[in-house]
Short mmCIF file of C-alpha atoms in Angstrom, two decimals:
data_model
loop_
_atom_site.label_atom_id
_atom_site.label_comp_id
_atom_site.label_asym_id
_atom_site.label_seq_id
_atom_site.Cartn_x
_atom_site.Cartn_y
_atom_site.Cartn_z
CA UNK A 284 152.23 -48.77 -17.03
CA UNK A 285 150.68 -52.56 -17.02
CA UNK A 286 146.85 -51.66 -16.85
CA UNK A 287 144.61 -54.93 -15.70
CA UNK A 288 140.94 -53.09 -15.89
CA UNK A 289 138.25 -53.67 -13.93
CA UNK A 290 134.77 -53.09 -14.84
CA UNK A 291 132.35 -51.37 -11.61
CA UNK A 292 128.88 -51.93 -12.06
CA UNK A 293 126.24 -51.28 -9.76
CA UNK A 294 122.47 -53.06 -10.38
CA UNK A 295 119.21 -52.39 -8.76
CA UNK A 296 116.80 -54.47 -10.03
CA UNK A 297 117.77 -54.45 -13.46
CA UNK A 298 118.73 -59.05 -14.15
CA UNK A 299 117.49 -57.89 -17.63
CA UNK A 300 119.91 -55.21 -18.66
CA UNK A 301 123.18 -57.02 -16.69
CA UNK A 302 122.65 -59.60 -18.77
CA UNK A 303 122.87 -57.15 -22.29
CA UNK A 304 125.93 -55.50 -21.06
CA UNK A 305 127.46 -59.02 -19.96
CA UNK A 306 126.65 -60.11 -23.64
CA UNK A 307 128.41 -57.04 -25.07
CA UNK A 308 131.36 -57.45 -22.32
CA UNK A 309 131.89 -61.43 -23.55
CA UNK A 310 132.65 -60.22 -27.35
CA UNK A 311 135.29 -57.32 -26.72
CA UNK A 312 138.06 -57.82 -28.59
CA UNK A 313 140.57 -56.93 -26.51
CA UNK A 314 142.81 -59.94 -25.77
CA UNK A 315 143.90 -59.41 -22.14
CA UNK A 316 142.15 -60.19 -18.96
CA UNK A 317 139.59 -58.22 -17.47
CA UNK A 318 138.01 -58.39 -14.06
CA UNK A 319 134.03 -57.20 -13.47
CA UNK A 320 132.55 -56.82 -10.23
CA UNK A 321 128.64 -56.51 -10.25
CA UNK A 322 127.29 -54.52 -6.87
CA UNK A 323 123.93 -55.76 -6.04
CA UNK A 324 122.32 -52.25 -4.80
CA UNK A 325 119.78 -53.79 -2.14
CA UNK A 326 117.63 -55.61 -5.10
CA UNK A 327 114.70 -57.38 -4.92
CA UNK A 328 115.07 -58.70 -7.97
CA UNK A 329 118.20 -60.45 -8.54
CA UNK A 330 120.90 -60.85 -11.18
CA UNK A 331 122.78 -63.52 -9.15
CA UNK A 332 120.99 -66.31 -11.94
CA UNK A 333 122.22 -63.95 -14.90
CA UNK A 334 125.79 -63.60 -13.58
CA UNK A 335 126.18 -67.20 -12.90
CA UNK A 336 125.35 -67.74 -16.47
CA UNK A 337 128.34 -65.74 -17.50
CA UNK A 338 130.95 -67.40 -15.89
CA UNK A 339 132.17 -69.41 -18.10
CA UNK A 340 132.90 -66.49 -20.02
CA UNK A 341 134.33 -63.68 -18.33
CA UNK A 342 135.44 -63.42 -15.05
CA UNK A 343 133.02 -62.07 -12.49
CA UNK A 344 132.94 -61.02 -8.75
CA UNK A 345 129.84 -60.36 -7.18
CA UNK A 346 128.78 -58.35 -4.65
CA UNK A 347 125.44 -58.09 -2.43
CA UNK A 348 124.70 -55.14 -0.36
CA UNK A 349 122.26 -52.93 1.25
CA UNK A 350 120.58 -50.06 -0.68
CA UNK A 351 122.84 -47.33 -0.85
CA UNK A 352 123.02 -45.55 -3.97
CA UNK A 353 125.23 -46.07 -7.02
CA UNK A 354 127.73 -43.80 -5.67
CA UNK A 355 128.38 -45.39 -2.86
CA UNK A 356 128.35 -48.63 -4.18
CA UNK A 357 130.87 -47.77 -7.02
CA UNK A 358 133.33 -46.95 -4.11
CA UNK A 359 132.44 -50.78 -2.43
CA UNK A 360 133.45 -52.54 -5.88
CA UNK A 361 136.37 -50.58 -5.89
CA UNK A 362 137.49 -51.14 -2.95
CA UNK A 363 137.20 -55.13 -3.70
CA UNK A 364 138.24 -55.12 -7.15
CA UNK A 365 141.38 -56.75 -8.32
CA UNK A 366 142.16 -54.31 -10.81
CA UNK A 367 144.58 -51.10 -11.24
CA UNK A 368 142.23 -48.69 -13.15
CA UNK A 369 138.69 -49.25 -13.13
CA UNK A 370 135.70 -48.38 -15.71
CA UNK A 371 132.59 -47.40 -14.19
CA UNK A 372 129.17 -48.33 -16.08
CA UNK A 373 125.58 -47.82 -15.62
CA UNK A 374 123.83 -51.32 -15.60
CA UNK A 375 121.92 -49.97 -18.63
CA UNK A 376 125.14 -49.85 -20.77
CA UNK A 377 125.83 -52.02 -23.85
CA UNK A 378 129.64 -51.97 -25.51
CA UNK A 379 130.82 -52.46 -29.06
CA UNK A 380 133.35 -54.90 -29.25
CA UNK A 381 136.26 -53.13 -29.42
CA UNK A 382 135.66 -50.80 -26.53
CA UNK A 383 138.54 -52.23 -24.31
CA UNK A 384 140.94 -51.80 -27.06
CA UNK A 385 140.09 -48.18 -27.38
CA UNK A 386 140.91 -47.37 -23.69
CA UNK A 387 144.27 -49.54 -23.56
CA UNK A 388 145.06 -47.62 -27.29
CA UNK A 389 144.54 -44.22 -26.20
CA UNK A 390 146.00 -44.71 -22.28
CA UNK A 391 149.19 -45.98 -23.95
CA UNK A 392 149.79 -42.85 -26.16
CA UNK A 393 149.03 -40.50 -23.13
CA UNK A 394 148.05 -41.84 -19.60
CA UNK A 395 145.77 -39.84 -17.51
CA UNK A 396 144.10 -41.57 -14.50
CA UNK A 397 140.76 -40.57 -15.43
CA UNK A 398 139.06 -40.51 -18.97
CA UNK A 399 135.12 -40.99 -20.13
CA UNK A 400 133.75 -41.91 -23.17
CA UNK A 401 130.32 -40.35 -25.21
CA UNK A 402 127.50 -42.05 -25.41
CA UNK A 403 125.35 -43.36 -28.64
CA UNK A 404 122.19 -45.02 -29.51
CA UNK A 405 121.81 -47.97 -30.85
CA UNK A 406 120.20 -49.38 -33.82
CA UNK A 407 118.08 -51.31 -31.65
CA UNK A 408 116.51 -48.13 -29.63
CA UNK A 409 113.13 -47.00 -29.43
CA UNK A 410 112.59 -43.43 -30.95
CA UNK A 411 112.03 -42.01 -27.76
CA UNK A 412 115.25 -43.83 -26.50
CA UNK A 413 117.28 -42.13 -29.81
CA UNK A 414 115.30 -38.82 -29.53
CA UNK A 415 116.40 -38.76 -25.69
CA UNK A 416 120.04 -39.50 -26.52
CA UNK A 417 120.20 -36.76 -28.93
CA UNK A 418 118.81 -34.74 -26.37
CA UNK A 419 121.59 -35.59 -24.12
CA UNK A 420 124.71 -35.15 -26.56
CA UNK A 421 123.86 -32.96 -29.30
CA UNK A 422 125.96 -30.13 -30.07
CA UNK A 423 122.77 -28.32 -30.25
CA UNK A 424 121.34 -28.92 -26.67
CA UNK A 425 123.51 -28.65 -22.77
CA UNK A 426 124.93 -32.24 -24.39
CA UNK A 427 127.14 -29.65 -26.29
CA UNK A 428 127.83 -27.94 -23.23
CA UNK A 429 128.55 -31.11 -20.62
CA UNK A 430 130.82 -32.92 -22.47
CA UNK A 431 132.77 -32.73 -25.46
CA UNK A 432 136.13 -32.07 -27.10
CA UNK A 433 134.49 -28.75 -28.37
CA UNK A 434 133.08 -27.83 -24.45
CA UNK A 435 134.47 -25.32 -22.68
CA UNK A 436 136.83 -25.84 -19.80
CA UNK A 437 138.19 -29.40 -19.27
CA UNK A 438 136.64 -32.15 -19.99
CA UNK A 439 134.30 -33.84 -16.98
CA UNK A 440 134.07 -37.69 -17.09
CA UNK A 441 130.25 -38.92 -16.59
CA UNK A 442 129.77 -42.24 -14.30
CA UNK A 443 127.85 -44.14 -17.30
CA UNK A 444 131.19 -44.13 -19.02
CA UNK A 445 134.19 -43.84 -16.88
CA UNK A 446 137.64 -44.58 -16.02
CA UNK A 447 139.39 -43.77 -12.75
CA UNK A 448 142.53 -45.43 -12.33
CA UNK A 449 142.95 -47.04 -8.38
CA UNK A 450 145.57 -44.40 -7.26
CA UNK A 451 143.48 -41.67 -8.20
CA UNK A 452 140.51 -43.58 -6.50
CA UNK A 453 142.73 -43.41 -2.86
CA UNK A 454 143.33 -40.08 -3.26
CA UNK A 455 139.75 -38.79 -3.59
CA UNK A 456 138.32 -41.90 -1.15
CA UNK A 457 135.83 -42.15 -4.73
CA UNK A 458 132.56 -40.84 -5.18
CA UNK A 459 130.30 -38.95 -2.40
CA UNK A 460 126.86 -39.30 -1.37
CA UNK A 461 124.70 -36.66 -3.68
CA UNK A 462 123.38 -38.41 -6.41
CA UNK A 463 122.48 -37.39 -8.92
CA UNK A 464 126.07 -35.15 -8.97
CA UNK A 465 128.53 -37.57 -7.50
CA UNK A 466 130.76 -38.33 -11.17
CA UNK A 467 131.08 -34.33 -11.45
CA UNK A 468 131.96 -33.83 -7.91
CA UNK A 469 134.31 -36.39 -7.91
CA UNK A 470 135.99 -34.96 -11.53
CA UNK A 471 136.13 -31.77 -9.20
CA UNK A 472 138.19 -33.45 -6.52
CA UNK A 473 140.25 -35.49 -9.05
CA UNK A 474 141.23 -31.94 -10.34
CA UNK A 475 142.19 -30.51 -7.01
CA UNK A 476 144.55 -33.65 -6.42
CA UNK A 477 146.38 -32.88 -9.72
CA UNK A 478 145.36 -35.38 -11.54
CA UNK A 479 144.52 -34.72 -15.46
CA UNK A 480 141.00 -36.22 -17.00
CA UNK A 481 140.46 -36.42 -20.94
CA UNK A 482 138.05 -37.74 -23.53
CA UNK A 483 138.46 -41.19 -25.25
CA UNK A 484 135.88 -40.66 -28.05
CA UNK A 485 136.45 -44.27 -29.59
CA UNK A 486 135.61 -45.51 -26.17
CA UNK A 487 131.38 -44.94 -26.76
CA UNK A 488 128.85 -46.74 -25.35
CA UNK A 489 124.88 -47.63 -26.08
CA UNK A 490 123.39 -45.63 -23.29
CA UNK A 491 119.55 -47.51 -23.40
CA UNK A 492 118.03 -44.81 -20.79
CA UNK A 493 115.20 -46.70 -20.69
CA UNK A 494 113.28 -43.71 -19.35
CA UNK A 495 109.56 -42.70 -20.16
CA UNK A 496 109.10 -38.52 -21.09
CA UNK A 497 108.02 -38.76 -17.51
CA UNK A 498 111.20 -40.03 -15.33
CA UNK A 499 113.20 -38.15 -17.87
CA UNK A 500 111.96 -34.40 -16.98
CA UNK A 501 112.19 -35.62 -12.97
CA UNK A 502 116.00 -36.99 -13.94
CA UNK A 503 116.90 -33.93 -16.07
CA UNK A 504 115.51 -32.10 -13.13
CA UNK A 505 117.67 -33.40 -10.36
CA UNK A 506 120.49 -32.40 -12.19
CA UNK A 507 119.76 -28.98 -12.69
CA UNK A 508 118.54 -29.27 -8.29
CA UNK A 509 122.18 -30.54 -8.05
CA UNK A 510 124.99 -28.16 -10.10
CA UNK A 511 123.98 -25.20 -7.37
CA UNK A 512 125.30 -27.35 -4.76
CA UNK A 513 128.08 -28.51 -6.66
CA UNK A 514 129.05 -25.19 -7.51
CA UNK A 515 129.02 -23.82 -3.34
CA UNK A 516 131.15 -27.38 -3.21
CA UNK A 517 133.30 -25.75 -5.56
CA UNK A 518 133.11 -22.67 -6.77
CA UNK A 519 135.63 -22.27 -8.52
CA UNK A 520 133.84 -24.89 -11.20
CA UNK A 521 130.73 -22.80 -11.68
CA UNK A 522 129.83 -21.32 -15.28
CA UNK A 523 128.19 -18.86 -16.97
CA UNK A 524 126.61 -21.92 -19.46
CA UNK A 525 125.23 -23.37 -16.39
CA UNK A 526 122.50 -20.78 -16.18
CA UNK A 527 121.91 -21.55 -20.39
CA UNK A 528 118.87 -24.04 -19.88
CA UNK A 529 116.99 -21.03 -17.22
CA UNK A 530 117.89 -18.50 -19.86
CA UNK A 531 115.86 -20.32 -22.30
CA UNK A 532 113.07 -21.15 -20.03
CA UNK A 533 112.60 -17.05 -19.08
CA UNK A 534 113.29 -16.66 -22.48
CA UNK A 535 110.79 -18.74 -24.28
CA UNK A 536 107.90 -17.41 -21.37
CA UNK A 537 108.73 -13.57 -22.58
CA UNK A 538 108.62 -14.84 -26.17
CA UNK A 539 105.09 -15.57 -25.99
CA UNK A 540 104.40 -12.95 -23.75
CA UNK A 541 105.75 -10.55 -26.14
CA UNK A 542 104.17 -12.48 -29.62
CA UNK A 543 100.42 -12.05 -27.38
CA UNK A 544 101.43 -8.06 -27.73
CA UNK A 545 102.10 -7.72 -30.93
CA UNK A 546 105.68 -8.43 -30.99
CA UNK A 547 107.23 -11.84 -32.90
CA UNK A 548 110.94 -10.89 -33.03
CA UNK A 549 111.68 -13.15 -29.81
CA UNK A 550 109.11 -16.26 -30.90
CA UNK A 551 110.67 -16.26 -34.11
CA UNK A 552 114.41 -16.86 -32.65
CA UNK A 553 112.83 -19.76 -31.16
CA UNK A 554 111.42 -21.04 -34.22
CA UNK A 555 114.66 -21.19 -35.82
CA UNK A 556 116.33 -22.81 -33.24
CA UNK A 557 113.46 -25.92 -33.20
CA UNK A 558 113.76 -25.73 -36.92
CA UNK A 559 118.04 -26.39 -37.03
CA UNK A 560 117.19 -28.95 -33.82
CA UNK A 561 114.75 -30.62 -36.19
CA UNK A 562 116.82 -30.28 -39.51
CA UNK A 563 120.38 -31.05 -37.85
CA UNK A 564 118.35 -34.55 -36.28
CA UNK A 565 116.89 -35.46 -39.50
CA UNK A 566 120.39 -35.26 -41.24
CA UNK A 567 121.39 -37.54 -38.27
CA UNK A 568 118.48 -40.25 -37.82
CA UNK A 569 116.85 -39.49 -41.26
CA UNK A 570 113.82 -40.42 -39.45
CA UNK A 571 111.26 -37.87 -39.09
CA UNK A 572 109.33 -38.85 -36.19
CA UNK A 573 112.79 -39.38 -34.32
CA UNK A 574 113.80 -35.61 -35.27
CA UNK A 575 109.83 -34.52 -34.38
CA UNK A 576 110.69 -36.35 -30.55
CA UNK A 577 113.90 -34.57 -30.22
CA UNK A 578 112.08 -31.39 -30.11
CA UNK A 579 109.86 -32.85 -27.15
CA UNK A 580 113.17 -34.20 -25.76
CA UNK A 581 115.28 -30.87 -25.71
CA UNK A 582 112.01 -29.09 -24.05
CA UNK A 583 112.15 -31.38 -21.66
CA UNK A 584 115.67 -31.25 -20.69
CA UNK A 585 115.72 -27.30 -21.05
CA UNK A 586 112.42 -27.03 -18.78
CA UNK A 587 113.56 -29.49 -16.15
CA UNK A 588 117.33 -28.21 -15.91
CA UNK A 589 116.55 -24.82 -15.87
CA UNK A 590 113.53 -25.16 -13.31
CA UNK A 591 115.21 -27.44 -11.45
CA UNK A 592 118.19 -24.92 -11.31
CA UNK A 593 116.64 -21.80 -10.68
CA UNK A 594 114.83 -23.34 -7.83
CA UNK A 595 117.42 -24.60 -5.69
CA UNK A 596 119.60 -21.61 -6.31
CA UNK A 597 117.19 -19.70 -4.61
CA UNK A 598 116.41 -22.06 -1.97
CA UNK A 599 120.30 -22.13 -1.07
CA UNK A 600 120.52 -18.44 -1.63
CA UNK A 601 117.64 -17.69 1.25
CA UNK A 602 118.64 -20.61 3.28
CA UNK A 603 121.75 -21.24 5.76
CA UNK A 604 120.62 -24.72 5.94
CA UNK A 605 123.94 -26.90 4.80
CA UNK A 606 122.45 -29.19 1.04
CA UNK A 607 122.24 -32.29 3.00
CA UNK A 608 119.59 -30.69 5.44
CA UNK A 609 118.02 -28.21 2.65
CA UNK A 610 117.49 -31.09 0.00
CA UNK A 611 117.78 -34.47 1.95
CA UNK A 612 116.27 -36.62 -0.94
CA UNK A 613 119.11 -35.57 -3.07
CA UNK A 614 121.74 -37.58 -0.77
CA UNK A 615 122.36 -41.08 0.40
CA UNK A 616 123.12 -42.53 3.58
CA UNK A 617 126.52 -44.16 3.54
CA UNK A 618 127.00 -47.79 3.38
CA UNK A 619 128.44 -49.56 6.41
CA UNK A 620 127.46 -53.57 5.19
CA UNK A 621 129.84 -56.43 4.17
CA UNK A 622 129.67 -59.20 1.52
CA UNK A 623 127.35 -61.61 1.63
#
């Protein structure tokens, strides 16, 4: 198959991020033409000036629309893209120069209509960004469950770094209006249409995640809150591993209670786990500060996801309302705008 790639990037008030992303795209070693579609999702701080500065280096289509969320904005861009294979990126990603070469080489060896790539921490990241990246990708946290070669079940691409063919997009109608959770929802529908997915380890991106601890907690809490909705929509995809963060939270509370009562065996198990996290992060980063912060990142990740998952699982079990009615803040209204 003769592939023509179109990068699809929704952006919301992040011109600095777009500048860094476009700079990395201009340094690709890929020898064939490719397209970039920037979708300005109702931003007040426009990226148009940044895009204009790169027009002599890159083939860019710049679209604007009213705010309707990242999923709808990706669909908006894919409907207007010229390529036959779309690569969806978050605006806070930076690509290594060999990214597109790795994608084409992998797809030429084994073609799939949908792939995902991992994320890595760039050397320029802050210690907090590196710690959060560790929490989101480590084999010792839920990062090891949510997507890797060793993960349980088939690989589920994530939309910060996800490829989807035009055929698969047209069959599935693209992303839904739930957010977050729009990427696993799309993956499940891709599988239902008979398409396969895979991980391309070499097609990694540097995912900056410009967030602080509070924003990180809110983010992972939302991840936990949408999972019960996805389990209802796609019951065959529910896994016992989705309960791990909740069980971690419950177990940690129980460990503290037991310790107060003079029984220390459970708290010792948690201590051993945190020691393993610290040592693993220290070996990877060779930085004691990042290793310590990785403990905070992992704790926030388990707590936010676990409690969010438990809360919405209970609410859905007790209510007869549809998820859109029960959790309106997790859904965007579809966009009906046209290009300006």
